Coordinates of C-alpha atoms in Angstrom, one line a residue:
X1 CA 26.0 -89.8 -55.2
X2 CA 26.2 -88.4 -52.0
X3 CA 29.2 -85.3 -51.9
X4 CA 30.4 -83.3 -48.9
X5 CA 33.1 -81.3 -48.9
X6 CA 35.1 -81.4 -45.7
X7 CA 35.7 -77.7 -44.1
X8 CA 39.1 -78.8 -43.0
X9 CA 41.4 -76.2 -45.6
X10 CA 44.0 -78.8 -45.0
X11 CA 42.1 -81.7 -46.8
X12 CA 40.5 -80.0 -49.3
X13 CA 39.0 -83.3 -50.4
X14 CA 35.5 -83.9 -51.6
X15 CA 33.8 -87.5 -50.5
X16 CA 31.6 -89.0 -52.8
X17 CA 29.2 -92.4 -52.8
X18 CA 27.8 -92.8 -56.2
X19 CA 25.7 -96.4 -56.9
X20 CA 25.7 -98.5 -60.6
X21 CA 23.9 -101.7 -61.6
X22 CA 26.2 -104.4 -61.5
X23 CA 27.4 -105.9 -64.4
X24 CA 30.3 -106.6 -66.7
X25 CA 32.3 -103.9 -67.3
X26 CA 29.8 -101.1 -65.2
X27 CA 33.2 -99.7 -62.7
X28 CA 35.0 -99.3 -65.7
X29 CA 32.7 -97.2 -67.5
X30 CA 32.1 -95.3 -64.4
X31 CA 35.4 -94.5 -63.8
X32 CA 36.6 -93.5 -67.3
X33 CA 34.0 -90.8 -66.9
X34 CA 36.7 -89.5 -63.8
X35 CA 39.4 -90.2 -66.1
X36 CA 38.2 -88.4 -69.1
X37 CA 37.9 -85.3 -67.4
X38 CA 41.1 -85.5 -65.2
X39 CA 39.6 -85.7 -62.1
X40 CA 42.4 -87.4 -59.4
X41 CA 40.9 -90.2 -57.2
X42 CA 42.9 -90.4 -54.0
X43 CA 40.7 -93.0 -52.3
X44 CA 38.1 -95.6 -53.8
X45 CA 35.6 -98.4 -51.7
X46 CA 33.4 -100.5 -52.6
X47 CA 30.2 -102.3 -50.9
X48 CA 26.7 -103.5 -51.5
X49 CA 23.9 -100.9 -52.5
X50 CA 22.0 -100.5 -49.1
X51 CA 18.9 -99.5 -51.5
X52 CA 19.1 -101.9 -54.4
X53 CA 20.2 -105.3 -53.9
X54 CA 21.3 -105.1 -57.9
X55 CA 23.8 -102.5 -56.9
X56 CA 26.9 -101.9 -55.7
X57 CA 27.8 -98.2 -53.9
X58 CA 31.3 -97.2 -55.0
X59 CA 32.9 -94.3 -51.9
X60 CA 35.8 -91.9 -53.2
X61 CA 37.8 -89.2 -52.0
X62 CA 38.4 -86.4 -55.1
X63 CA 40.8 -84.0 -55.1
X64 CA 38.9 -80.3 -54.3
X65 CA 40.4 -78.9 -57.6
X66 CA 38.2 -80.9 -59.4
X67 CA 35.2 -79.7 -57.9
X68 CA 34.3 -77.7 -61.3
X69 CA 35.0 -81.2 -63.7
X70 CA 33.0 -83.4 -61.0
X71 CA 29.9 -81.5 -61.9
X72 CA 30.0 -83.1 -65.4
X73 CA 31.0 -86.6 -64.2
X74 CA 27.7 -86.4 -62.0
X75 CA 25.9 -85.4 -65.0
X76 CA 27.4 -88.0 -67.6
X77 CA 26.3 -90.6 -64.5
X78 CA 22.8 -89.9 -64.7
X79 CA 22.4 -89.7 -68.9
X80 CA 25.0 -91.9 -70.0
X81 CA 25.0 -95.0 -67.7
X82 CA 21.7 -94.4 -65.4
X83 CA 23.8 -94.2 -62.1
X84 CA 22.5 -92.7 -59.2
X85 CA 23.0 -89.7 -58.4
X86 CA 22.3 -87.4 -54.9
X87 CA 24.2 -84.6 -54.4
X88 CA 24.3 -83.3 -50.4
X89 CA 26.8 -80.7 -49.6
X90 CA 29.4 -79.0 -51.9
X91 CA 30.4 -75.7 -52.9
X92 CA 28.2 -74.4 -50.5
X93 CA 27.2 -70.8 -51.5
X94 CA 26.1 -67.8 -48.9
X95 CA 22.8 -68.6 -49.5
X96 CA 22.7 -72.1 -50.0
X97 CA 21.1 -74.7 -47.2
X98 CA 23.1 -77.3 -46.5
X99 CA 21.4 -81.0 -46.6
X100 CA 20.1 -82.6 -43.5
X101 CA 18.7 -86.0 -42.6
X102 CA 14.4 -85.3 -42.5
X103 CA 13.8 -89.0 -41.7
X104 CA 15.4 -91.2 -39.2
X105 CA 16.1 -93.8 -41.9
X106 CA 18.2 -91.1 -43.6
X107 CA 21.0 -91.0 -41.0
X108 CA 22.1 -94.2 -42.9
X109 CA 22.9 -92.0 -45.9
X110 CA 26.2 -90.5 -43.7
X111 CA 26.4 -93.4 -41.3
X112 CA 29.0 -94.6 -42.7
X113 CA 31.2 -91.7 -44.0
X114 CA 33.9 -91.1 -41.3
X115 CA 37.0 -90.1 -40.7
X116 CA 38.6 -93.7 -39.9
X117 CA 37.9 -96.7 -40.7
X118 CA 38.9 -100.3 -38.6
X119 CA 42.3 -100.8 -38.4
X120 CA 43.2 -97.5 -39.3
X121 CA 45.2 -96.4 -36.1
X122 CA 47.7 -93.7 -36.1
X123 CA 50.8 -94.2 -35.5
X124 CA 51.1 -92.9 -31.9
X125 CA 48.0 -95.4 -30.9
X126 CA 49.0 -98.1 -28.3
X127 CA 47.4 -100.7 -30.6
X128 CA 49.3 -99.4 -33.7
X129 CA 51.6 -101.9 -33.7
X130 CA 49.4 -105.1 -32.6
X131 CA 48.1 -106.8 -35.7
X132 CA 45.3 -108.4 -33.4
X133 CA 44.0 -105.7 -32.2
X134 CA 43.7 -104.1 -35.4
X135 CA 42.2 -106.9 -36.8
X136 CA 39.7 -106.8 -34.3
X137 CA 39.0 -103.5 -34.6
X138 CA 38.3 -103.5 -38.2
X139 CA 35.6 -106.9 -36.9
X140 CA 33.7 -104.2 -35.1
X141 CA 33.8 -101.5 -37.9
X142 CA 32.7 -103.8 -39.9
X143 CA 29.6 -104.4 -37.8
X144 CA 28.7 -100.7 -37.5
X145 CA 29.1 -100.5 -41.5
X146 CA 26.8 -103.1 -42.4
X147 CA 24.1 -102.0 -39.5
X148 CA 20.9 -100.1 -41.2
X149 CA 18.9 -98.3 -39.1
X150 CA 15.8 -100.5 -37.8
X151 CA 17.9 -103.7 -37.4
X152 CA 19.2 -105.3 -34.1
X153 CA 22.6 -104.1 -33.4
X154 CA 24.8 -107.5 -33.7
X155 CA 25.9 -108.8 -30.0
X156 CA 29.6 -109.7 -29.3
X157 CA 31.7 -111.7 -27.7
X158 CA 34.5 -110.2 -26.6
X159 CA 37.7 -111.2 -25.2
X160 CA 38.9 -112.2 -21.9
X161 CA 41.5 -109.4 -22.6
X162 CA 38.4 -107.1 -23.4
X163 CA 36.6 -107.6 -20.4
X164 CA 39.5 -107.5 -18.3
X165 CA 40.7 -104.0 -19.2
X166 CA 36.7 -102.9 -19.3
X167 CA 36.9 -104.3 -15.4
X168 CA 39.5 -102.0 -14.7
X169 CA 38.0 -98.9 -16.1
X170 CA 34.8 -99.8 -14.3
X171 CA 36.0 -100.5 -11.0
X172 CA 38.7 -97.6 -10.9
X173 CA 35.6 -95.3 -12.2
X174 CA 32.6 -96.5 -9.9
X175 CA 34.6 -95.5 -6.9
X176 CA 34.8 -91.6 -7.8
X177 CA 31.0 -91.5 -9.0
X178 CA 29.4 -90.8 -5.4
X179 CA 31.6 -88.1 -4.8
X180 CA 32.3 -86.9 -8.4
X181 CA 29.3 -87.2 -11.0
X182 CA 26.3 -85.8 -10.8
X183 CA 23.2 -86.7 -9.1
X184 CA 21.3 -87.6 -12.8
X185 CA 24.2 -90.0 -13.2
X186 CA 24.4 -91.5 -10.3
X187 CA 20.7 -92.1 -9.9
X188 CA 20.5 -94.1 -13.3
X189 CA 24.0 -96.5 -13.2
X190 CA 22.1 -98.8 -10.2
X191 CA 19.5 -99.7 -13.1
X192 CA 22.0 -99.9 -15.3
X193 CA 24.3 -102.5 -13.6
X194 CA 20.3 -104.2 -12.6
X195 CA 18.7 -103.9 -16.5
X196 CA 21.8 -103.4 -18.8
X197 CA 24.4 -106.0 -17.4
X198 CA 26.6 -103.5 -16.2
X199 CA 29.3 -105.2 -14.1
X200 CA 32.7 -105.5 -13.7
X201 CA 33.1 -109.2 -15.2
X202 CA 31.0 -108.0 -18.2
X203 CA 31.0 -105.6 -21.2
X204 CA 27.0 -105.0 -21.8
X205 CA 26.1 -104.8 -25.4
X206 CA 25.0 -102.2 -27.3
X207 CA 20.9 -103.6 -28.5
X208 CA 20.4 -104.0 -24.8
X209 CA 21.4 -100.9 -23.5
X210 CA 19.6 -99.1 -26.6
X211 CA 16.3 -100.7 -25.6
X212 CA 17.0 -99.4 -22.2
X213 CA 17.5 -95.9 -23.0
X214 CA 14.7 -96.2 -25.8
X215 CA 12.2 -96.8 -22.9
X216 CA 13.8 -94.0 -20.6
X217 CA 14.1 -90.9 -22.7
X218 CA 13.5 -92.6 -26.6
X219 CA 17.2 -92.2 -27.0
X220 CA 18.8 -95.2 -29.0
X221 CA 22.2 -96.1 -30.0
X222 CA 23.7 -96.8 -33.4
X223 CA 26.8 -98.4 -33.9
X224 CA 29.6 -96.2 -35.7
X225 CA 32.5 -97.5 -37.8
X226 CA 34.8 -94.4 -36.8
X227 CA 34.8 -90.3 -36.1
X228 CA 32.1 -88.6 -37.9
X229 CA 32.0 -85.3 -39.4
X230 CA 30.8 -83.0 -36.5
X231 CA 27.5 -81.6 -38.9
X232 CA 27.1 -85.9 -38.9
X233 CA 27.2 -86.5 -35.2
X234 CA 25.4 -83.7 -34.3
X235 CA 22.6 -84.3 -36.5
X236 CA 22.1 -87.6 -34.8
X237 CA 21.4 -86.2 -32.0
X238 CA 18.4 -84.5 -33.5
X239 CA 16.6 -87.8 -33.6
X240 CA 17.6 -89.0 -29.8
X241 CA 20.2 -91.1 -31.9
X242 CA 24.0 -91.3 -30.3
X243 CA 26.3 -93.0 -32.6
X244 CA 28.6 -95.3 -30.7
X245 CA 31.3 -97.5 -31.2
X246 CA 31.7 -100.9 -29.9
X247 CA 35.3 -101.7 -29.8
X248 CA 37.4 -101.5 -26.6
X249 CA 40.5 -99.1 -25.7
X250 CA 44.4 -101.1 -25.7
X251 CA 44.8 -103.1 -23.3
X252 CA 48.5 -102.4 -23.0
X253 CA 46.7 -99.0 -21.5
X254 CA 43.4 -99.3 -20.3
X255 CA 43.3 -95.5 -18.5
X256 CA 43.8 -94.2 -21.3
X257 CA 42.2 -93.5 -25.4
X258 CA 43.0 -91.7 -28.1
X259 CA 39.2 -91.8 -29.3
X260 CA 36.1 -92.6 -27.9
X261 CA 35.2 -96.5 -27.2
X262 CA 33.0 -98.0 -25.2
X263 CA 34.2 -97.4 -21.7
X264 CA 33.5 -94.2 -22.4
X265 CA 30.3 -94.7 -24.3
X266 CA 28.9 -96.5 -21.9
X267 CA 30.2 -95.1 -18.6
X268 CA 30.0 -91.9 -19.8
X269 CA 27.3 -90.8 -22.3
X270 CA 24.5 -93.4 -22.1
X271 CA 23.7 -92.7 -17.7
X272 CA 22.5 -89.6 -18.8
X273 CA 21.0 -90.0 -22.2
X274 CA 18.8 -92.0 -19.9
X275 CA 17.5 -88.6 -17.8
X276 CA 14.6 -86.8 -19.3
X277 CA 16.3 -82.7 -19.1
X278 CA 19.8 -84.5 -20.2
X279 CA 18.4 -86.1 -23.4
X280 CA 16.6 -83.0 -24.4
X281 CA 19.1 -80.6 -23.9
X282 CA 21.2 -82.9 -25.8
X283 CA 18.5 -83.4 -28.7
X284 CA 18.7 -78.7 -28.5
X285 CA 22.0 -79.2 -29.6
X286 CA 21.2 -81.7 -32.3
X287 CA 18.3 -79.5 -33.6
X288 CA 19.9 -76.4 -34.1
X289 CA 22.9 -78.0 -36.1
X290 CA 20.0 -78.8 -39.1
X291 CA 21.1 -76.9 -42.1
X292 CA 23.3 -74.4 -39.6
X293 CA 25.8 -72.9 -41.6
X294 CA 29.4 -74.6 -41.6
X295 CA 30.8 -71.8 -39.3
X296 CA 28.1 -72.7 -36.7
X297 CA 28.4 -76.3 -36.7
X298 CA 32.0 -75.6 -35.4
X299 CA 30.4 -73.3 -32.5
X300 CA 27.9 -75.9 -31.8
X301 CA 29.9 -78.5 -31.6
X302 CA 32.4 -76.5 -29.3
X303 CA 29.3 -76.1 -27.0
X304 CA 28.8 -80.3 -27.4
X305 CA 32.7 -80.2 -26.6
X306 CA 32.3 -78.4 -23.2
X307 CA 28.9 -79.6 -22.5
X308 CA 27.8 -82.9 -23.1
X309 CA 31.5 -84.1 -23.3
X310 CA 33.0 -82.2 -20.4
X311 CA 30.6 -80.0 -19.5
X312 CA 30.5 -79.3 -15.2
X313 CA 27.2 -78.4 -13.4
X314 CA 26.1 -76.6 -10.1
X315 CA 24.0 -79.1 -7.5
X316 CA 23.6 -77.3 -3.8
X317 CA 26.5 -75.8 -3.3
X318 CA 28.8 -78.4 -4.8
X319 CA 29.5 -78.6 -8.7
X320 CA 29.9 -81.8 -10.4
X321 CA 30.6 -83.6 -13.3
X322 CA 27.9 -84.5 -15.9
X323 CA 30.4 -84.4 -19.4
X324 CA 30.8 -87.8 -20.9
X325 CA 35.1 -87.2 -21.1
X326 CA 35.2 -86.7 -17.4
X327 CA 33.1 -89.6 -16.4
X328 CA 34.9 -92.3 -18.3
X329 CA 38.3 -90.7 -17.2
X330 CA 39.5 -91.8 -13.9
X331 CA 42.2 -89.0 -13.7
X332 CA 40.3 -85.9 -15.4
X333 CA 37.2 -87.1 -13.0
X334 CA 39.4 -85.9 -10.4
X335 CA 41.2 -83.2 -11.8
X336 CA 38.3 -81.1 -13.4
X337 CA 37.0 -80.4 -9.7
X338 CA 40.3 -79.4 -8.1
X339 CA 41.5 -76.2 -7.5
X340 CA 43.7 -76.7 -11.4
X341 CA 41.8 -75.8 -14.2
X342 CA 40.3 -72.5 -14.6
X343 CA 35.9 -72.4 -14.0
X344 CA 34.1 -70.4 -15.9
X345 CA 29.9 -70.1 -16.0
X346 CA 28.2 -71.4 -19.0
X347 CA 27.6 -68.8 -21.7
X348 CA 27.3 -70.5 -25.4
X349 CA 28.2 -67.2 -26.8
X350 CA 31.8 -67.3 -25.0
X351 CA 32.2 -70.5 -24.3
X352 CA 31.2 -71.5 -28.6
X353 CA 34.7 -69.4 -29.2
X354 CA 36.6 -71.6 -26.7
X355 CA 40.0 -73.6 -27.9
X356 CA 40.6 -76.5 -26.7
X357 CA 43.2 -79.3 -26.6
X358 CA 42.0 -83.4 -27.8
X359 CA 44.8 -85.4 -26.1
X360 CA 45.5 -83.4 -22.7
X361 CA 43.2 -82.6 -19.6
X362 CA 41.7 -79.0 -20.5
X363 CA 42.7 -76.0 -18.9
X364 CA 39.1 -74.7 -18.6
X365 CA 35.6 -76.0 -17.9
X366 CA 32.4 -74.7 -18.3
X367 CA 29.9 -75.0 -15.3
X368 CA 26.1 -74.8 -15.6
X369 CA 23.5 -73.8 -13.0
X370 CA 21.1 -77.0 -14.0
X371 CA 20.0 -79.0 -17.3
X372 CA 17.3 -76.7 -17.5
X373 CA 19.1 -73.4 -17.6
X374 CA 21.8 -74.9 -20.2
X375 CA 19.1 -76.0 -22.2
X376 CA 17.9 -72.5 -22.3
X377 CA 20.8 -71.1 -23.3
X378 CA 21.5 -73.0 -26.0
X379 CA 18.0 -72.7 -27.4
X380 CA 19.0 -69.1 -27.1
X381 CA 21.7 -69.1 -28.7
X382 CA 20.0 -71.6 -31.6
X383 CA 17.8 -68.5 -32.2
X384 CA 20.7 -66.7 -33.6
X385 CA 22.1 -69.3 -36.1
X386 CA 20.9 -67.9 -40.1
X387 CA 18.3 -70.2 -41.7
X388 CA 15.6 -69.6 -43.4
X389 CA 13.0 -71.7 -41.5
X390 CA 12.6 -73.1 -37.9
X391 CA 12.6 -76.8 -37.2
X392 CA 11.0 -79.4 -35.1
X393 CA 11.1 -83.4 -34.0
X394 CA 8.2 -85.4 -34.5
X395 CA 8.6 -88.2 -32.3
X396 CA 5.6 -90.1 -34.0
X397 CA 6.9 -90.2 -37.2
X398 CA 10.6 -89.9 -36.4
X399 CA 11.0 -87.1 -38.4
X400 CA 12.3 -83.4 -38.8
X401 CA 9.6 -81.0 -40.0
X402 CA 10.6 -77.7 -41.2
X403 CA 8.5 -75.2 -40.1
X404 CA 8.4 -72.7 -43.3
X405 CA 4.6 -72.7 -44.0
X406 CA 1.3 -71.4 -42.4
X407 CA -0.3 -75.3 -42.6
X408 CA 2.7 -76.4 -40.4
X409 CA 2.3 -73.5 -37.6
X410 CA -1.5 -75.0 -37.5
X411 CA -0.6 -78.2 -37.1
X412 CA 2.1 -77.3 -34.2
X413 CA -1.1 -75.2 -32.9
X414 CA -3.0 -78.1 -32.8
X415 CA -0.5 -79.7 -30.9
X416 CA 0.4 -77.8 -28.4
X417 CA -3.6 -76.8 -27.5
X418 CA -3.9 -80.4 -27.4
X419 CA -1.1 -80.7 -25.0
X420 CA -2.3 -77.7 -22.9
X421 CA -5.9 -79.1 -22.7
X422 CA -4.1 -82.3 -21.2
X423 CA -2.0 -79.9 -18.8
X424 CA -5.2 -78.3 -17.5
X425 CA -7.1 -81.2 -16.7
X426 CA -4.7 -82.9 -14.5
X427 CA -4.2 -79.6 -12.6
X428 CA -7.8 -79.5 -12.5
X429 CA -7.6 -82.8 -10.6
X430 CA -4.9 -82.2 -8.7
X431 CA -7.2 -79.5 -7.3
X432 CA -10.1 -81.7 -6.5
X433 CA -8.0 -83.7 -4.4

């Protein structure tokens, strides 16, 4: 069973995946369990085990008042009918660490737990009303809920509709980006358009764009059903892994989204996943969200909010966009270097404490002197967030190691002599020539 309790007090919901064998009669017994200790199910799924092919994974929502009966449902699960039981996040105490992914295989543990699902449009959506178009938006949700990490993300055919309103996001959007983005953007979106199939005529697909940016930066995409939980996203981004959807804005107005889809996916974020000082400054983020406290992960992901997704940056004596919202919006591009919104320099301290709106142009931007210096900042400001141990990538094994031990500091010695050795020879020959 995997539990986290949203931080939203408006929710006050608790999510829950809990696995059985299947058999005759195994839900039923499960559920009485709920039942016999009045705990209120406002939401139930079912799907496949993704561990045991003899199993099926049952996701509910339970009410937050139960939290205290739920504790002996989990219990009953494990003794009485063997169900399997893995507890993440709940009730978290003052001095409780909060779970995070240590493997890259583990981000399919939450891959899947988001805030919408397929057709689920609210009702203010331009496609709320269009039965096609939420049909074929639960077709791609579907795709990103069956996807485990390791496999080849499924290719698609879309629409002569789809393409058509990706043409005119694409052609409107090109003609700002040599005057508008940034020079790391600009550089990469010419091998793009040559590797990735990035045209007007033709939405690229996901597998071939991943295996670009895998041999670029080691960033990778993974398809995503919906909106993750912020701690969810953000913990991605500790293993170089952006979750993306694949679905396409409504046609009836294609300058505009209520949520992020692959316009702005692909316009916006993967250009500069592909630059070296981008990705890493992006993984920072990532890293320091690992077992942050829940009041951090808001700060943090008010820094991704003003950074990664509209984030503004100094080049010469002209600033530019690099943030992911401005450079998959044809208006904002434009607006968020005129004389309108307010400019203010990067500081994560200040700008972590920012409001902002979700469905209007914002009223201020933060700009940064380079990659490098918001990098440091944030890294920085990392330093300040209360855990109990310090924590590192390992890109060979694709894992987080938690430095908490006098054997891991040797090994991350080892390492970074190594690496040093490597840096003095070649300025050694660099020298001699």
């Amino acid at each position: 069973m995997y539990l986290e309790e949203e931080t939203s007090k408006k929710s006050e919901v608790i999510s829950c995946i809990f696995s059985l064998k299947e058999g005759v009669g195994a839900l039923a017994k499960g559920l009485r369990l709920f039942e016999e200790k009045g705990i209120n199910l406002t939401h139930i799924e079912s799907r496949p085990s993704r561990m045991n092919n003899d199993q099926f994974e049952f996701f509910i929502n339970v009410d937050a008042s139960c939290s205290q009966a739920l504790d002996e449902v989990i219990d009953s699960l494990r003794t009485q009918i063997s169900g399997h039981v893995h507890e993440l996040t709940r009730n978290k105490q003052k001095d409780t660490v909060p779970w995070f992914p240590n493997d890259i295989q583990d981000l399919d543990r939450f891959a899947n737990q988001i805030l919408s699902y397929g057709s689920e449009l609210d009702s203010d959506h331009p496609g709320f009303t269009d039965a096609v178009y939420r049909t074929r938006r639960k077709e791609f949700a579907d795709i990103a809920y069956n996807y485990r990490h390791g496999q080849v993300i499924p290719r698609v055919e879309y629409t002569a509709e789809e393409k058509a309103t990706w043409g005119t996001v694409f052609k409107e959007l090109k003609t700002l980006y040599p005057t508008h983005a940034c020079r790391e953007h600009n550089r990469v979106f010419p091998l793009l358009e040559q590797y990735c199939g990035y045209r007007q005529d033709n939405i690229p697909q996901l597998e071939d764009v991943s295996r670009f940016l895998q041999s670029c930066t080691g960033f990778r995409l993974r398809p995503v059903a919906g909106l993750l939980s912020s701690r969810d996203f953000l913990a991605g981004l500790a293993f170089r892994v952006f979750h993306s959807t694949q679905y396409i804005r409504h046609a009836s107005k294609p300058t505009y989204t209520p949520e992020p889809d692959i316009c702005h996916e692909l316009l916006g974020h993967v250009p500069l996943f592909a630059d070296s000082s981008f990705a890493q400054f992006s993984q920072e983020i990532g890293l320091a969200s690992l077992a942050a406290p829940d009041e951090f992960i808001e700060k943090l992901a008010t820094v991704y909010w003003f950074t990664v997704e509209f984030g503004l940056c100094k080049q010469g004596s002209e600033v530019k966009a690099y943030g992911a919202g401005l450079l998959s919006s044809f208006g904002e591009l434009q607006y968020c270097l005129s004389d309108q919104p307010k400019i203010l320099p990067f500081d994560p301290d200040k700008t972590s404490l920012q409001k902002y709106p979700i469905t209007e142009y914002q009223p201020v931007y933060f700009v940064a002197e380079s990659f490098e210096d918001a990098k440091e900042r944030v890294r920085k400001f990392a330093a300040t967030i209360p855990r109990p141990f310090t924590v590192r990538y390992n890109a060979y094994t694709q894992s987080i190691e938690v430095l908490d031990n006098r054997q891991q500091l040797r090994n991350l010695a080892d390492s970074i002599n190594s690496e040093m050795d490597k840096l003095c020879e070649a300025l050694k020959k660099l020298d001699e020539v």
